[in-house]
Short mmCIF file of C-alpha atoms and ligand atoms in Angstrom, two decimals:
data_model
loop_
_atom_site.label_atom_id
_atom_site.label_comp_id
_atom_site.label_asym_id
_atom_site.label_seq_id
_atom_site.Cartn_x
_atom_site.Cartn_y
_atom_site.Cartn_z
CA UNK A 145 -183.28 159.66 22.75
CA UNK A 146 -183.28 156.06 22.22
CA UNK A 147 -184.88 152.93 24.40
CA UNK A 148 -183.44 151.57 27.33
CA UNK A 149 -183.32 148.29 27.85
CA UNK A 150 -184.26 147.24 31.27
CA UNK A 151 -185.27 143.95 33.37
CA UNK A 152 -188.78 142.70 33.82
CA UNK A 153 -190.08 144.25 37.26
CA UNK A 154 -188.31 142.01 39.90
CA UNK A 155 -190.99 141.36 42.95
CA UNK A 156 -189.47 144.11 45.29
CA UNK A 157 -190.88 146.51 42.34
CA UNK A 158 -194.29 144.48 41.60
CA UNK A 159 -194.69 144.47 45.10
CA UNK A 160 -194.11 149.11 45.31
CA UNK A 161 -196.62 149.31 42.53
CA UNK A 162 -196.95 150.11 38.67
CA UNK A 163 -196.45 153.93 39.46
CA UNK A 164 -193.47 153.77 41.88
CA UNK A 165 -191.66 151.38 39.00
CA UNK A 166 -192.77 153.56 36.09
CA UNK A 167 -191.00 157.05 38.07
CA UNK A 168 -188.01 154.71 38.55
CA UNK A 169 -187.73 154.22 34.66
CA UNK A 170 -184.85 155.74 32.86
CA UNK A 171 -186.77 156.77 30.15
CA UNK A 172 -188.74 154.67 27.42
CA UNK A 173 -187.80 150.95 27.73
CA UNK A 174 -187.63 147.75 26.41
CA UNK A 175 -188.12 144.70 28.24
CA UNK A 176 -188.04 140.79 26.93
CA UNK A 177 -190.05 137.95 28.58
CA UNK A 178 -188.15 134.47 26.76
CA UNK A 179 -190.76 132.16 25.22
CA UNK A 180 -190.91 128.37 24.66
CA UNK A 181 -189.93 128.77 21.44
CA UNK A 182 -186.80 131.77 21.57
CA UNK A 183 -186.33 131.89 17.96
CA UNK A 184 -189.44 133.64 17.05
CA UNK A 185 -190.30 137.05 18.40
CA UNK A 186 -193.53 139.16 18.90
CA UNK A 187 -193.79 142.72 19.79
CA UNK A 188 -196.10 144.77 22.11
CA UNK A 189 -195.81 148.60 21.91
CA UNK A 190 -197.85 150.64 24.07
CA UNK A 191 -197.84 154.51 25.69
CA UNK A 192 -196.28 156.31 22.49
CA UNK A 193 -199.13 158.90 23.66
CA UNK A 194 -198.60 159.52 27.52
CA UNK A 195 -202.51 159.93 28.62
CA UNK A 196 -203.50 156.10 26.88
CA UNK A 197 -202.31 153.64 30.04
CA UNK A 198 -204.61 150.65 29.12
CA UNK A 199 -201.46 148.87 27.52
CA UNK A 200 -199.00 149.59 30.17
CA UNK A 201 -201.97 148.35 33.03
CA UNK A 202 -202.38 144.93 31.30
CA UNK A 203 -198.78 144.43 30.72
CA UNK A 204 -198.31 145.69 33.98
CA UNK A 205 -200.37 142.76 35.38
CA UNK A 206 -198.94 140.52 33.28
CA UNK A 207 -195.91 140.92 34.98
CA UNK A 208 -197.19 139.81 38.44
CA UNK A 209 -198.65 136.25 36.39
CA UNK A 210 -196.94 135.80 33.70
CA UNK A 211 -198.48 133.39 31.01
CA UNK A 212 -196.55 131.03 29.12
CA UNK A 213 -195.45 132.95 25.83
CA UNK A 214 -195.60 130.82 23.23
CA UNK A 215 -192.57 132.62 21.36
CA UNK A 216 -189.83 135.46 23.19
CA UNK A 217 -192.07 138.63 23.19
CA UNK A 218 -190.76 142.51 23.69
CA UNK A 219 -192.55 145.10 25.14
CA UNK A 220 -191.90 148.38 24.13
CA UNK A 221 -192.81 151.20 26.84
CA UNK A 222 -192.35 154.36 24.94
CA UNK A 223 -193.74 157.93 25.79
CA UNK A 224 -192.78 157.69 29.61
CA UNK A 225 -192.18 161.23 30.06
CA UNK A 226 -195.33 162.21 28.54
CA UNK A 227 -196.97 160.02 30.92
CA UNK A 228 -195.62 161.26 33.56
CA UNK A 229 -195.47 164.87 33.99
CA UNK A 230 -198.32 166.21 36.61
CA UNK A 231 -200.62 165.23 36.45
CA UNK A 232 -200.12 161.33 35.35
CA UNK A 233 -201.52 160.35 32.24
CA UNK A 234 -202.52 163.34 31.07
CA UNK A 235 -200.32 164.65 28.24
CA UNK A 236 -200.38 162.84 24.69
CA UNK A 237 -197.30 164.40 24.63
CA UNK A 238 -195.22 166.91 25.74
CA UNK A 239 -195.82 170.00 24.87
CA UNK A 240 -191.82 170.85 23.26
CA UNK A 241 -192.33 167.45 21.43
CA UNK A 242 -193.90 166.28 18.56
CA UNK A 243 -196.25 163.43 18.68
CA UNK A 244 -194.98 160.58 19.38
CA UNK A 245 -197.03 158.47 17.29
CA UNK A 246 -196.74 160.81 13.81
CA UNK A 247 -192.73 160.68 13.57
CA UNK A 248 -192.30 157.04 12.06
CA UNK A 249 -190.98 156.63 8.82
CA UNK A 250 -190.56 160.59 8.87
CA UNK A 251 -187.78 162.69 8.55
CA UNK A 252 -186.73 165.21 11.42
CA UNK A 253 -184.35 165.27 14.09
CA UNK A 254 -185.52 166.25 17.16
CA UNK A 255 -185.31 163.29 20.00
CA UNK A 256 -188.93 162.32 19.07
CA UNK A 257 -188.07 161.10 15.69
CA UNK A 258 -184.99 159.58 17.03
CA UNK A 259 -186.49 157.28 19.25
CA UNK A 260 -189.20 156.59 16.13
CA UNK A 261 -186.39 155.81 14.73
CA UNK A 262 -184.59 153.43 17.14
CA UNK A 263 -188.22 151.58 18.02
CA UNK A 264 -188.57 150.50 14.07
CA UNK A 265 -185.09 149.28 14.14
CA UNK A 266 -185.35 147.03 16.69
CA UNK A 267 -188.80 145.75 15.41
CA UNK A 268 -187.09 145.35 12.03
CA UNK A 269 -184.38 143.40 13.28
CA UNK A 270 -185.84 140.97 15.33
CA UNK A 271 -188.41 140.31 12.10
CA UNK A 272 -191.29 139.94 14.83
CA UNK A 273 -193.98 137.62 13.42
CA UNK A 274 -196.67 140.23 15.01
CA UNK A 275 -196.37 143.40 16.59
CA UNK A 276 -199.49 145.37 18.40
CA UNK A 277 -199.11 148.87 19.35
CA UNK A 278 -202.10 148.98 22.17
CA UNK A 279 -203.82 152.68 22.82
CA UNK A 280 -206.80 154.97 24.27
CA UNK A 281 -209.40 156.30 22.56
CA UNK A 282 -209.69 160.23 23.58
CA UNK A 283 -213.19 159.71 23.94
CA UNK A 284 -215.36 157.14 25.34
CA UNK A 285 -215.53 154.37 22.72
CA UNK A 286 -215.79 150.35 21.95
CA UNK A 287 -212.42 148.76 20.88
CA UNK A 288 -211.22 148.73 17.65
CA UNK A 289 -208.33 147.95 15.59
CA UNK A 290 -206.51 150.46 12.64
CA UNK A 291 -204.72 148.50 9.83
CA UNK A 292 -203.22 149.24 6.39
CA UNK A 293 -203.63 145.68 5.37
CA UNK A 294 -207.21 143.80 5.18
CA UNK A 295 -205.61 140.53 4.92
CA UNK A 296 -205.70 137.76 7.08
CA UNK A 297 -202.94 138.27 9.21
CA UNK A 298 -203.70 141.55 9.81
CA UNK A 299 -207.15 140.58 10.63
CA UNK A 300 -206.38 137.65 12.73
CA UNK A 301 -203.98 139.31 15.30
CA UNK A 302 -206.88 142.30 15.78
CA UNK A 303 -209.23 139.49 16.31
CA UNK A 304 -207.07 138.59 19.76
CA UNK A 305 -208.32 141.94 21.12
CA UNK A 306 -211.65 143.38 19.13
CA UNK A 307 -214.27 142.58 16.53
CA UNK A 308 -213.97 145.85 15.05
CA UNK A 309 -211.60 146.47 12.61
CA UNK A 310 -210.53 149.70 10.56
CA UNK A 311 -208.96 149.08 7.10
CA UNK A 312 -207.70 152.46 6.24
CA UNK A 313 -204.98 154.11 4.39
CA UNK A 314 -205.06 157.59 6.26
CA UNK A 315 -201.01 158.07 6.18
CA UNK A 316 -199.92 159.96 9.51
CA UNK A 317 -196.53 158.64 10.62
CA UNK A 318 -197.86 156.27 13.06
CA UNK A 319 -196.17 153.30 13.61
CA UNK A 320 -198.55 151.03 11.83
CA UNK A 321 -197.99 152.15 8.86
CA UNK A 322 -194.62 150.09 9.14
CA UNK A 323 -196.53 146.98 8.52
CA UNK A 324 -196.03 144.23 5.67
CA UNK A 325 -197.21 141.14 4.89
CA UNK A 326 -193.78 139.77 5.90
CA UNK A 327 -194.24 141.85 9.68
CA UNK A 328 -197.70 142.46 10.40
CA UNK A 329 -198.31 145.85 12.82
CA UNK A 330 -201.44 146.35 14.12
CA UNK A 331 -202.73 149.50 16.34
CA UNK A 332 -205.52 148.29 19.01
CA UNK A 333 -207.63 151.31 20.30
CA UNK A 334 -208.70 149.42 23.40
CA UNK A 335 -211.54 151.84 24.05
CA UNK A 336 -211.47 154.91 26.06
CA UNK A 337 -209.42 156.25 28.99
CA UNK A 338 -212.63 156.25 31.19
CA UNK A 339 -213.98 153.25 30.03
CA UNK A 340 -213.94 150.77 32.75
CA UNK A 341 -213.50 147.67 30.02
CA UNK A 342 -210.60 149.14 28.60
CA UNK A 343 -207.91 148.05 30.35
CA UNK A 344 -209.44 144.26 30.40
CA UNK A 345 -209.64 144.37 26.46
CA UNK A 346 -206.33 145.36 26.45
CA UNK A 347 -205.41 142.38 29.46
CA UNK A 348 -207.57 139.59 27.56
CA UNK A 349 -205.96 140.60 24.13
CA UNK A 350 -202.38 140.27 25.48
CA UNK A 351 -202.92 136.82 26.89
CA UNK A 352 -203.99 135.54 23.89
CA UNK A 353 -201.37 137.54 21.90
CA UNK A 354 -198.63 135.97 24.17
CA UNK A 355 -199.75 132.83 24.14
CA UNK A 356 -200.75 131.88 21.13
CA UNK A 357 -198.92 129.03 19.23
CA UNK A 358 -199.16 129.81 15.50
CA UNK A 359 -200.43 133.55 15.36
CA UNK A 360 -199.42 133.45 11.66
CA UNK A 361 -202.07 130.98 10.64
CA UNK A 362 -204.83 132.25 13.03
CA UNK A 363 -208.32 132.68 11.37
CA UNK A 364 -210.13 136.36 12.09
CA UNK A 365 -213.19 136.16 13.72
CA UNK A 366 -215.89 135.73 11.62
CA UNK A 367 -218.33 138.37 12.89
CA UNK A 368 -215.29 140.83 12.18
CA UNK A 369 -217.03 144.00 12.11
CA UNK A 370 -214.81 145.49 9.31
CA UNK A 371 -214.66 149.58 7.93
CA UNK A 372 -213.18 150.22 4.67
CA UNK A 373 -211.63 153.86 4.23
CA UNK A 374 -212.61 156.17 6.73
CA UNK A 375 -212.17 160.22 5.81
CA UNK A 376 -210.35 161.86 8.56
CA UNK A 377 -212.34 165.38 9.92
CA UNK A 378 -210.11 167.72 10.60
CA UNK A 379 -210.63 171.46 11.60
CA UNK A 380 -209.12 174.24 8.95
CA UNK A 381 -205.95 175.32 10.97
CA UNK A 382 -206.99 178.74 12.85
CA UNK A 383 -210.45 177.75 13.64
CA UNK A 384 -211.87 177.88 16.80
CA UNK A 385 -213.85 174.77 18.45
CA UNK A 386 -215.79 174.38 22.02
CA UNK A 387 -217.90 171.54 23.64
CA UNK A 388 -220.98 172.67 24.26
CA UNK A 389 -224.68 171.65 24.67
CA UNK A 390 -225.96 174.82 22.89
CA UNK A 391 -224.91 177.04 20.15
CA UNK A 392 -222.35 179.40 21.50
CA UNK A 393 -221.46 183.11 19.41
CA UNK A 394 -218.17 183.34 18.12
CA UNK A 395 -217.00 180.08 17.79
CA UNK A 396 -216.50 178.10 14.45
CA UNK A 397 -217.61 174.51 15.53
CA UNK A 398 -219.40 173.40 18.42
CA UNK A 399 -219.86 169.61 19.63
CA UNK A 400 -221.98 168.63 22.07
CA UNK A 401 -219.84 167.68 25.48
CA UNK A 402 -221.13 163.70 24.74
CA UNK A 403 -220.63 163.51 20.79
CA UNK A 404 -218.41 160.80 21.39
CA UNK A 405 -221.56 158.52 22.72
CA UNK A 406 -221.76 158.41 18.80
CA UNK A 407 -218.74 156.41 18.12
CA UNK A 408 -219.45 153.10 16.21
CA UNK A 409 -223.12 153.84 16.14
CA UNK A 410 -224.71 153.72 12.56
CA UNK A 411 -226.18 157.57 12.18
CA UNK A 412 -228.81 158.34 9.79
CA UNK A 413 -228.51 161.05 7.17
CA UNK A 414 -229.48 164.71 8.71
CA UNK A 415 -228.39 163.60 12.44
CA UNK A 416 -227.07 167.06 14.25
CA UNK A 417 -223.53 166.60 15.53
CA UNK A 418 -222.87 170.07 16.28
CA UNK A 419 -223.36 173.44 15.61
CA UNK A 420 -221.64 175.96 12.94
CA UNK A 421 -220.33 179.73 13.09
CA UNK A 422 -220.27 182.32 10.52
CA UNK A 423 -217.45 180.45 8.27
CA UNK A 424 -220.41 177.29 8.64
CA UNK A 425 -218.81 174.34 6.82
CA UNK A 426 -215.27 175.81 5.34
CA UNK A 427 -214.31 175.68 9.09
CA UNK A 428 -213.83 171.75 8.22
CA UNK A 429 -211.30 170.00 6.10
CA UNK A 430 -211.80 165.93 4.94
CA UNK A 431 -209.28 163.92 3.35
CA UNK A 432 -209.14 160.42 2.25
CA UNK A 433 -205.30 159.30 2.85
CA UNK A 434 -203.42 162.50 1.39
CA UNK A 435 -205.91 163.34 -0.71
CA UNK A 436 -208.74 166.09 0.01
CA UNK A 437 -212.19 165.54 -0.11
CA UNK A 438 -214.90 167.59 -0.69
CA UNK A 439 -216.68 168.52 2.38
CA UNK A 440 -220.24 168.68 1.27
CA UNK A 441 -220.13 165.11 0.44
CA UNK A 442 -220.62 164.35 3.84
CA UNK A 443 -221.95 167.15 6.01
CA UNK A 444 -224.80 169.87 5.26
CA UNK A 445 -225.35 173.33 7.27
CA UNK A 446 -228.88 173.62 7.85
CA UNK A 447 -229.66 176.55 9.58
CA UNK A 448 -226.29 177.03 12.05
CA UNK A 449 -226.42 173.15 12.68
CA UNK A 450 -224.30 170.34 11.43
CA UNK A 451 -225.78 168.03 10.29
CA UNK A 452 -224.46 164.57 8.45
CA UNK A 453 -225.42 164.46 4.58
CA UNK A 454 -224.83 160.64 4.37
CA UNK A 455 -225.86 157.54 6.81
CA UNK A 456 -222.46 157.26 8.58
CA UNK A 457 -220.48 155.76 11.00
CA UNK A 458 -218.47 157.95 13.00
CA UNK A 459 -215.24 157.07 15.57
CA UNK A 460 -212.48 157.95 17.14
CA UNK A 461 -214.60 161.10 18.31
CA UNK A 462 -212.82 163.21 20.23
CA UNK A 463 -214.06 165.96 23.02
CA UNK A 464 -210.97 167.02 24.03
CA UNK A 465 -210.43 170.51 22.39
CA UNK A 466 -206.84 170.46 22.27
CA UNK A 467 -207.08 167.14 20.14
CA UNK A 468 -209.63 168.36 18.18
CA UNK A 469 -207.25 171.15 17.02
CA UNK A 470 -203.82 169.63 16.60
CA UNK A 471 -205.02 166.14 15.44
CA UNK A 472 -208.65 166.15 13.83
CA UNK A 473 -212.14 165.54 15.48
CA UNK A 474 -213.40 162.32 14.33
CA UNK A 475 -213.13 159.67 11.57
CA UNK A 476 -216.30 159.02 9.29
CA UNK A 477 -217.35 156.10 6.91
CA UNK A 478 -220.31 156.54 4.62
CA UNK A 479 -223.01 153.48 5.49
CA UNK A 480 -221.76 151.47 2.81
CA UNK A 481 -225.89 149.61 2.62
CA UNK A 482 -226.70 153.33 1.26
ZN1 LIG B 286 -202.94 156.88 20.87
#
């Protein structure tokens, strides 16, 4: 599969809506709005996961006001299929296909990795001088951004869309991981699906993104809220996992149905985040990039309930179940006053 590359919505489309023009798509497209200055290029990427539409909204309003883009910037509209089998916006991805968002700078050769493939070769031939790859949160959550790099550039271009900001070096095949000093990539989590200021953090963020004159010399904002490292909390494949406001029988790990009002929030040492079965903590896995981590660093079983061993921040909490399983459950940082 590879990207198509299509026209900016003409106003016979604007005018039949964002839906009506996304079902008339041939597929995943790119699109190029020329700016003052044509010889330098920016990139926005946004639905490689089908059921995270706060990118596609904002750019989709974009479109009916365009701002004055200070250099020629592409926008990448990747997982359409994903978003739209029934219902809309549901699917991550499709069930046949691998995520989306874990195939970059991977081998494999289904049409997944393919169009990995063909996204990172246009980016690395146009030499962008920023790229943001805009997405959801699974669960209800504040904007943040995910970087490999802590430097300034890295920093600065977040700072267009969030004052939170995730240094990390969790390796998964997402398309941040791309990145370089030379071609900055930054992934904006612009806050849940059901959020209601998603989809303006994402809209705000692109106008400054777009119109920006010298992006490359930008200063981060000051009160940068920034997390070093996060381990990645994963369930041991084969465990089971429900959301639940009680203890249920039979079941490895249950999270209460609002664990993720916990994301960002500083949580002291022996806070309960869920409840353990009979396997209590070997139902969890953590690792720190590739590398595995012991679990009772950070998490105790007292008594059939989880509890955290360590002040810590948790995010990118998920309460869908399906997630949980085939992608991991949350991200943790120890409080790093402890
Ligand atoms: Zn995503």
């Amino acid at each position: 599969m590879k990207m198509h590359d299509v026209f900016l919505p003409d106003e016979q489309q604007r005018s039949a809506g964002m839906m009506a023009w996304l079902r008339s798509l041939p597929g995943p497209v790119w699109m190029t709005m020329k700016g003052k200055d044509d010889s330098r290029h920016r990139i926005v990427v946004t639905l490689l996961h089908g059921n995270e539409p706060s990118g596609l909204r904002a750019i989709w309003e974009l479109f009916s006001c365009p701002p004055a883009c200070a250099v020629t910037t592409h926008f990448c509209i990747a997982n359409v299929d994903a978003a739209l089998e029934q219902p809309e916006f549901s699917f991550r991805h499709l069930d046949d296909k691998p995520d989306l968002n874990r195939c970059f700078g991977r081998p494999g050769n289904c049409l997944s990795y393919h169009l990995a493939r063909d996204i990172e070769e246009r980016i690395q031939a146009l030499t962008p001088e920023a790229v943001v790859d805009l997405h959801n949160t699974s669960g209800s959550s504040p904007s943040f951004a995910v970087s490999l790099s802590d430097d300034s550039e890295h920093k600065a271009i977040a700072s267009l869309f969030t004052e939170r900001f995730l240094h990390t070096s969790v390796h998964l095949g997402a398309l941040m991981e791309l990145s370089s000093p030379e071609l900055p990539i930054v992934t904006i989590e612009c806050g849940g699906v059901n959020d209601n200021t998603s989809d303006i953090t994402a809209l705000d963020g692109l106008q400054r993104f777009l119109t920006k004159v010298n992006i490359r010399r930008a200063r981060p904002k000051v009160n940068l809220d920034v997390l070093h490292n996060p381990v990645r909390v994963k369930l041991v494949p084969g465990s089971t996992i429900c959301y639940h406001s009680r203890q249920v029988g039979g079941v490895d790990l249950i999270m209460a149905k609002d664990v993720d009002k916990h994301n960002f929030g500083l949580l002291k040492a022996g806070t309960q985040i869920g409840w353990l079965g009979e396997a209590k903590l070997n139902c969890l896995s953590v690792t720190n990039g590739g590398q595995q981590c012991s679990v009772s660093d950070y998490f105790k079983c007292q008594k059939g309930k989880l509890v955290l061993k360590k002040d810590s921040q948790l995010f990118m909490i998920t309460t869908n179940p399906k997630i949980a399983i085939e992608d991991c459950l949350f991200y943790l940082v120890p409080d790093k006053s402890e």
